[in-house]
PDB file of C-alpha atoms in Angstrom:
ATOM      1  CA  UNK N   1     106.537  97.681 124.604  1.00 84.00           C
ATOM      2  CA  UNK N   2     106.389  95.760 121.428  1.00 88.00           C
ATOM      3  CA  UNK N   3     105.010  96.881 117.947  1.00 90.00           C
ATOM      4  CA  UNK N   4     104.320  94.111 115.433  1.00 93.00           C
ATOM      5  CA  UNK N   5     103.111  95.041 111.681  1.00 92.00           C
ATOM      6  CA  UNK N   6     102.557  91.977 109.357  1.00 93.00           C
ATOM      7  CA  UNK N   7     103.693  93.923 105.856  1.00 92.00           C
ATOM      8  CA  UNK N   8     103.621  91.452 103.367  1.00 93.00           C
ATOM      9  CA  UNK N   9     101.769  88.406 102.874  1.00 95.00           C
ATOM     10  CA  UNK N  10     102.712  86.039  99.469  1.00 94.00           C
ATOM     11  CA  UNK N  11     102.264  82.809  98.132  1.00 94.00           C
ATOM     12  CA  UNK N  12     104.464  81.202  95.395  1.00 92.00           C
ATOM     13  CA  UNK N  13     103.296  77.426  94.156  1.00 91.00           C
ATOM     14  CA  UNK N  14     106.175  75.878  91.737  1.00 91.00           C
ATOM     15  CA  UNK N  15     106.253  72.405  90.416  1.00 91.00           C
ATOM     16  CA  UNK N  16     109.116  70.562  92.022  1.00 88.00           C
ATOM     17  CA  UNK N  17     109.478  66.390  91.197  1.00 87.00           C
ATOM     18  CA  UNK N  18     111.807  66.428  94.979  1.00 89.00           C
ATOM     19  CA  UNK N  19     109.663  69.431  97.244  1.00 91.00           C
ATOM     20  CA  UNK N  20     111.286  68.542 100.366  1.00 92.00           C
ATOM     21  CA  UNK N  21     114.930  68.724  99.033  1.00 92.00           C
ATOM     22  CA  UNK N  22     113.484  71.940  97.712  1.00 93.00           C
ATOM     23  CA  UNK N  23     112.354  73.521 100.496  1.00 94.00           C
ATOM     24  CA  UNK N  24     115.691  72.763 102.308  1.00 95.00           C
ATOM     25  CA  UNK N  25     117.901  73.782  99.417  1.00 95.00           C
ATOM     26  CA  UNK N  26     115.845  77.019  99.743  1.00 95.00           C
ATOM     27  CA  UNK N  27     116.292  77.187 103.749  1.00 96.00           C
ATOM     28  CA  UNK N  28     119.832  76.630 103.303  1.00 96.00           C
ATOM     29  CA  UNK N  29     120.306  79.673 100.633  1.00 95.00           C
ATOM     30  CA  UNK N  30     117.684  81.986 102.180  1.00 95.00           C
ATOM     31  CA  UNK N  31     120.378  81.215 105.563  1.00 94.00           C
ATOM     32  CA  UNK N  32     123.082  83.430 103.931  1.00 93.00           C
ATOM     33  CA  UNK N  33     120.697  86.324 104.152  1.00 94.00           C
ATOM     34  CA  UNK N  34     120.093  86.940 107.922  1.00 94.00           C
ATOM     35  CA  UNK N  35     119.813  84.172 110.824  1.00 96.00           C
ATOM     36  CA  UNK N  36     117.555  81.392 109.731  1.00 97.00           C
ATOM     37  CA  UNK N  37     115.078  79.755 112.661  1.00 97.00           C
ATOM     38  CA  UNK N  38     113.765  76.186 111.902  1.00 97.00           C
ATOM     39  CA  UNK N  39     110.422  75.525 113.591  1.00 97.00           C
ATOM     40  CA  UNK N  40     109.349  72.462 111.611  1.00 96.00           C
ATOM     41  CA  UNK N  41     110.654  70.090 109.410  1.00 96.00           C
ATOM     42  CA  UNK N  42     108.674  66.793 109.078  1.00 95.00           C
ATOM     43  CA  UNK N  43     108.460  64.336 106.177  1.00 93.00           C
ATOM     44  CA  UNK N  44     105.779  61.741 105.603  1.00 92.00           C
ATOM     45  CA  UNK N  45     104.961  59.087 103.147  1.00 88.00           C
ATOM     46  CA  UNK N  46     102.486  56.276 102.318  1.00 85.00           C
ATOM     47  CA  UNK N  47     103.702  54.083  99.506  1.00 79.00           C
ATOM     48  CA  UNK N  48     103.994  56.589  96.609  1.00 80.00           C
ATOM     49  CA  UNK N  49     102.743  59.565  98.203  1.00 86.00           C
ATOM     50  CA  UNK N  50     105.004  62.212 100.103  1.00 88.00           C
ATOM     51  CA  UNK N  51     104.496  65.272 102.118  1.00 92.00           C
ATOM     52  CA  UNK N  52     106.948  67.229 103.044  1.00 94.00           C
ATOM     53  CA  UNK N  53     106.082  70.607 105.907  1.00 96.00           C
ATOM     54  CA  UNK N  54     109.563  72.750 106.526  1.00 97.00           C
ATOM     55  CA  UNK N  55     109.156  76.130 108.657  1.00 97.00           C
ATOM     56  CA  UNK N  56     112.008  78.952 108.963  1.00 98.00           C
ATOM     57  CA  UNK N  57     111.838  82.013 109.913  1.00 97.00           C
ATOM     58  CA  UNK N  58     114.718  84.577 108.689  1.00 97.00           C
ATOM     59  CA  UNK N  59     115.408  87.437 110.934  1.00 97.00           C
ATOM     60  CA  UNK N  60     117.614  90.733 110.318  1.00 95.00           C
ATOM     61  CA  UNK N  61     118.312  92.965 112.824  1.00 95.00           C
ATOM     62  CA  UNK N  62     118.285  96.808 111.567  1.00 94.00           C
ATOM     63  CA  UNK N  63     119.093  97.969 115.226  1.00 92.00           C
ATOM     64  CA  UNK N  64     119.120  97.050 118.860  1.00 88.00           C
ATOM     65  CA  UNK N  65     115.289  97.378 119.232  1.00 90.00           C
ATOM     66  CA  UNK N  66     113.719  96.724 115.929  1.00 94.00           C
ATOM     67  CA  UNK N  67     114.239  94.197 113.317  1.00 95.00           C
ATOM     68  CA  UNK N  68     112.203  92.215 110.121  1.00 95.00           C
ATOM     69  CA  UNK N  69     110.790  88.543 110.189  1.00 96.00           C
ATOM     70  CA  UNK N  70     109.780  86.979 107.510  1.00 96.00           C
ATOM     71  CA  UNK N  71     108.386  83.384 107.956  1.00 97.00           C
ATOM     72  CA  UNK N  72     108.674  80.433 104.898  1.00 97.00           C
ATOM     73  CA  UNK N  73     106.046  77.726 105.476  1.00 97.00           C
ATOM     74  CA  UNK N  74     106.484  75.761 102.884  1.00 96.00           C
ATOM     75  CA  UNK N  75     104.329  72.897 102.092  1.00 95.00           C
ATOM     76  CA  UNK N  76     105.305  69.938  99.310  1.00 93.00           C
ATOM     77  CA  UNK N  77     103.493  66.906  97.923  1.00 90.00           C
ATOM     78  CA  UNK N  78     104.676  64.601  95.976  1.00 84.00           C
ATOM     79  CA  UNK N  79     102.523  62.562  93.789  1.00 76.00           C
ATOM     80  CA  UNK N  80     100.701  62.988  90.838  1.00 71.00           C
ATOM     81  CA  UNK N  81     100.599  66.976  91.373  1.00 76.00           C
ATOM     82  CA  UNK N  82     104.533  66.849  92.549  1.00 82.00           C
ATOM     83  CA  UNK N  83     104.123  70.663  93.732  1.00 88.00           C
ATOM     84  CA  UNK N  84     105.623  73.285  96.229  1.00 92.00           C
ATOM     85  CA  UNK N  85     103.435  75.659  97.560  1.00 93.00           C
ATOM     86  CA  UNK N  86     105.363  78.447  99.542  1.00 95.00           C
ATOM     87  CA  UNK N  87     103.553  80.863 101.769  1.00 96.00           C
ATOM     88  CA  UNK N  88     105.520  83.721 103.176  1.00 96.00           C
ATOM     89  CA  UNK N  89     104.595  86.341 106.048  1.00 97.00           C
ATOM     90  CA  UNK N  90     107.031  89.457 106.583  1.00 96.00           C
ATOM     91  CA  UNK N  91     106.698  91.201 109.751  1.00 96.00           C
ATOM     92  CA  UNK N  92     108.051  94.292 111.154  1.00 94.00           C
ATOM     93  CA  UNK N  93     108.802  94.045 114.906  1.00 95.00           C
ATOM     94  CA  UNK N  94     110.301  97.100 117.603  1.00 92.00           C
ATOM     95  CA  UNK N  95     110.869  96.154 120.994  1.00 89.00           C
ATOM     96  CA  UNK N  96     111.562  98.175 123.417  1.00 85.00           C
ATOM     97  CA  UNK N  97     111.987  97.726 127.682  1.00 80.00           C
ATOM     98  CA  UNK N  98     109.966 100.673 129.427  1.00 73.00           C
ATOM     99  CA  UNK N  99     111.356 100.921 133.135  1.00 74.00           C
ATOM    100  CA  UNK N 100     111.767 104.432 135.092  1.00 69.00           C
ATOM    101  CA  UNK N 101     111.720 107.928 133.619  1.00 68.00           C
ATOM    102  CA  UNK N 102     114.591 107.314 131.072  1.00 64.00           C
ATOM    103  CA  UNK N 103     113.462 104.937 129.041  1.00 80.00           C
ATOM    104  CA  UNK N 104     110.402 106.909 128.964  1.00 81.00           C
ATOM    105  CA  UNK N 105     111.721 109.769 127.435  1.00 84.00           C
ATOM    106  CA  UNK N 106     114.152 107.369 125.096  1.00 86.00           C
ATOM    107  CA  UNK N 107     110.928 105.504 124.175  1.00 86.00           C
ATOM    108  CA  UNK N 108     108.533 108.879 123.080  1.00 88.00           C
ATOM    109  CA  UNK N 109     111.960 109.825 121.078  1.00 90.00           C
ATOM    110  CA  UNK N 110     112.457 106.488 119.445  1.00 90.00           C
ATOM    111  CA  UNK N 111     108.908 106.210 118.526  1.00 89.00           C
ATOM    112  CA  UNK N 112     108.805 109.766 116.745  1.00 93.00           C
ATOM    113  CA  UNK N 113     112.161 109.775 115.232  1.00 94.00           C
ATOM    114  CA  UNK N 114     113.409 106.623 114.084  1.00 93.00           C
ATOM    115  CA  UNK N 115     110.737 104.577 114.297  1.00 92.00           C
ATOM    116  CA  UNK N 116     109.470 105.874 110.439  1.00 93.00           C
ATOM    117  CA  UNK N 117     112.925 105.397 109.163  1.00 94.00           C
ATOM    118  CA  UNK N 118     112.883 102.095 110.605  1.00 93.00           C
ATOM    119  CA  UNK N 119     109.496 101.033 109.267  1.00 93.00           C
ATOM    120  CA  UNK N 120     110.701 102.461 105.576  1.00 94.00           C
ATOM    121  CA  UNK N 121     114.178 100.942 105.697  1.00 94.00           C
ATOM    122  CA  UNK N 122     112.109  97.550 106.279  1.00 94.00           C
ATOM    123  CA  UNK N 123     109.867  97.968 103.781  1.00 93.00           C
ATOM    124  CA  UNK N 124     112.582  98.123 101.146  1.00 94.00           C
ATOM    125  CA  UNK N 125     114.244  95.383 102.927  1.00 94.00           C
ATOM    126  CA  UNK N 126     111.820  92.936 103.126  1.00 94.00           C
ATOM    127  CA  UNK N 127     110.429  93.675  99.237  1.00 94.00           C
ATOM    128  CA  UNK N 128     114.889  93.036  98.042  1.00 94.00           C
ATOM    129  CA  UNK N 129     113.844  89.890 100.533  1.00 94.00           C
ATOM    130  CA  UNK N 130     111.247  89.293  98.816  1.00 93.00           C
ATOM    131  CA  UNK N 131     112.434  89.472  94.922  1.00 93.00           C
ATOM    132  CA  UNK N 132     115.423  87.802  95.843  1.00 93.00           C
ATOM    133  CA  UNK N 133     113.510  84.535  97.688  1.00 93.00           C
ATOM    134  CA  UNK N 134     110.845  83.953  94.650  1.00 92.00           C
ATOM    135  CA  UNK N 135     114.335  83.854  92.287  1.00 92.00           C
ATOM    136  CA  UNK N 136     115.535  81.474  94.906  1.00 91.00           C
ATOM    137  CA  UNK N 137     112.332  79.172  94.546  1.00 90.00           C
ATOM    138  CA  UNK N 138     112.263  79.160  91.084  1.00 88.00           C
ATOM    139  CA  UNK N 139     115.365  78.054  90.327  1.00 87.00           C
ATOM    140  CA  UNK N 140     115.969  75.398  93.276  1.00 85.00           C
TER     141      UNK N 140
END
């Protein structure tokens, strides 16, 4: 069984004269804060225009079944605009295996118990994530 809540969905737009080395001086910091995923990082240009596209995706773990996601797509131009925009989607994800009677009875308890504190220790989580990621941007 899996559970998956999007909580949080942002957008932060800076001005940045070098977005891509932005975006990856961001990946790299955001990488001391839980395991950072890269799922794209491409770089175009034609003559004086550039566009940079860099996806991660930190995770934390808060136990053996459940843990936070929050995904970075950030997007940069650079040309007359020179911008970054930033878009950011937290998630909330519990996964757990159902097979036999056991994990039946492990799964009902889960789900009543610790599930809530989960969710509510993620929620804090993810809004320190948060906080600390637009300081991050802004000063990259």
């Amino acid at each position: 069984m899996q559970i998956e809540e999007n909580l949080v969905t942002k957008t932060i737009t800076r001005n940045s004269t070098d977005p891509y080395y932005t975006s990856l001086e961001f990946m790299r910091r955001m990488s001391g804060r839980g395991k950072v995923i890269e799922k794209e990082n491409s770089y175009s240009t034609d003559g004086p225009f550039h566009r940079s596209d860099v996806v991660f995706e930190l995770v934390q773990h808060l136990d053996s079944y459940t843990y936070l996601k929050i995904t970075f797509y950030l997007a940069g131009e650079n040309s007359s605009r020179n911008h970054l925009r930033a878009d950011i989607v937290a998630s909330f994800i519990s996964r757990i295996q159902e097979h036999g009677f056991f994990t039946e009875l492990f799964t009902e308890f889960y789900l009543q118990n610790i599930f809530p504190i989960m969710r509510k220790t993620a929620e804090s989580r993810i809004k320190s994530l948060l906080s600390i990621s637009e300081t991050i941007i802004q000063k990259v």
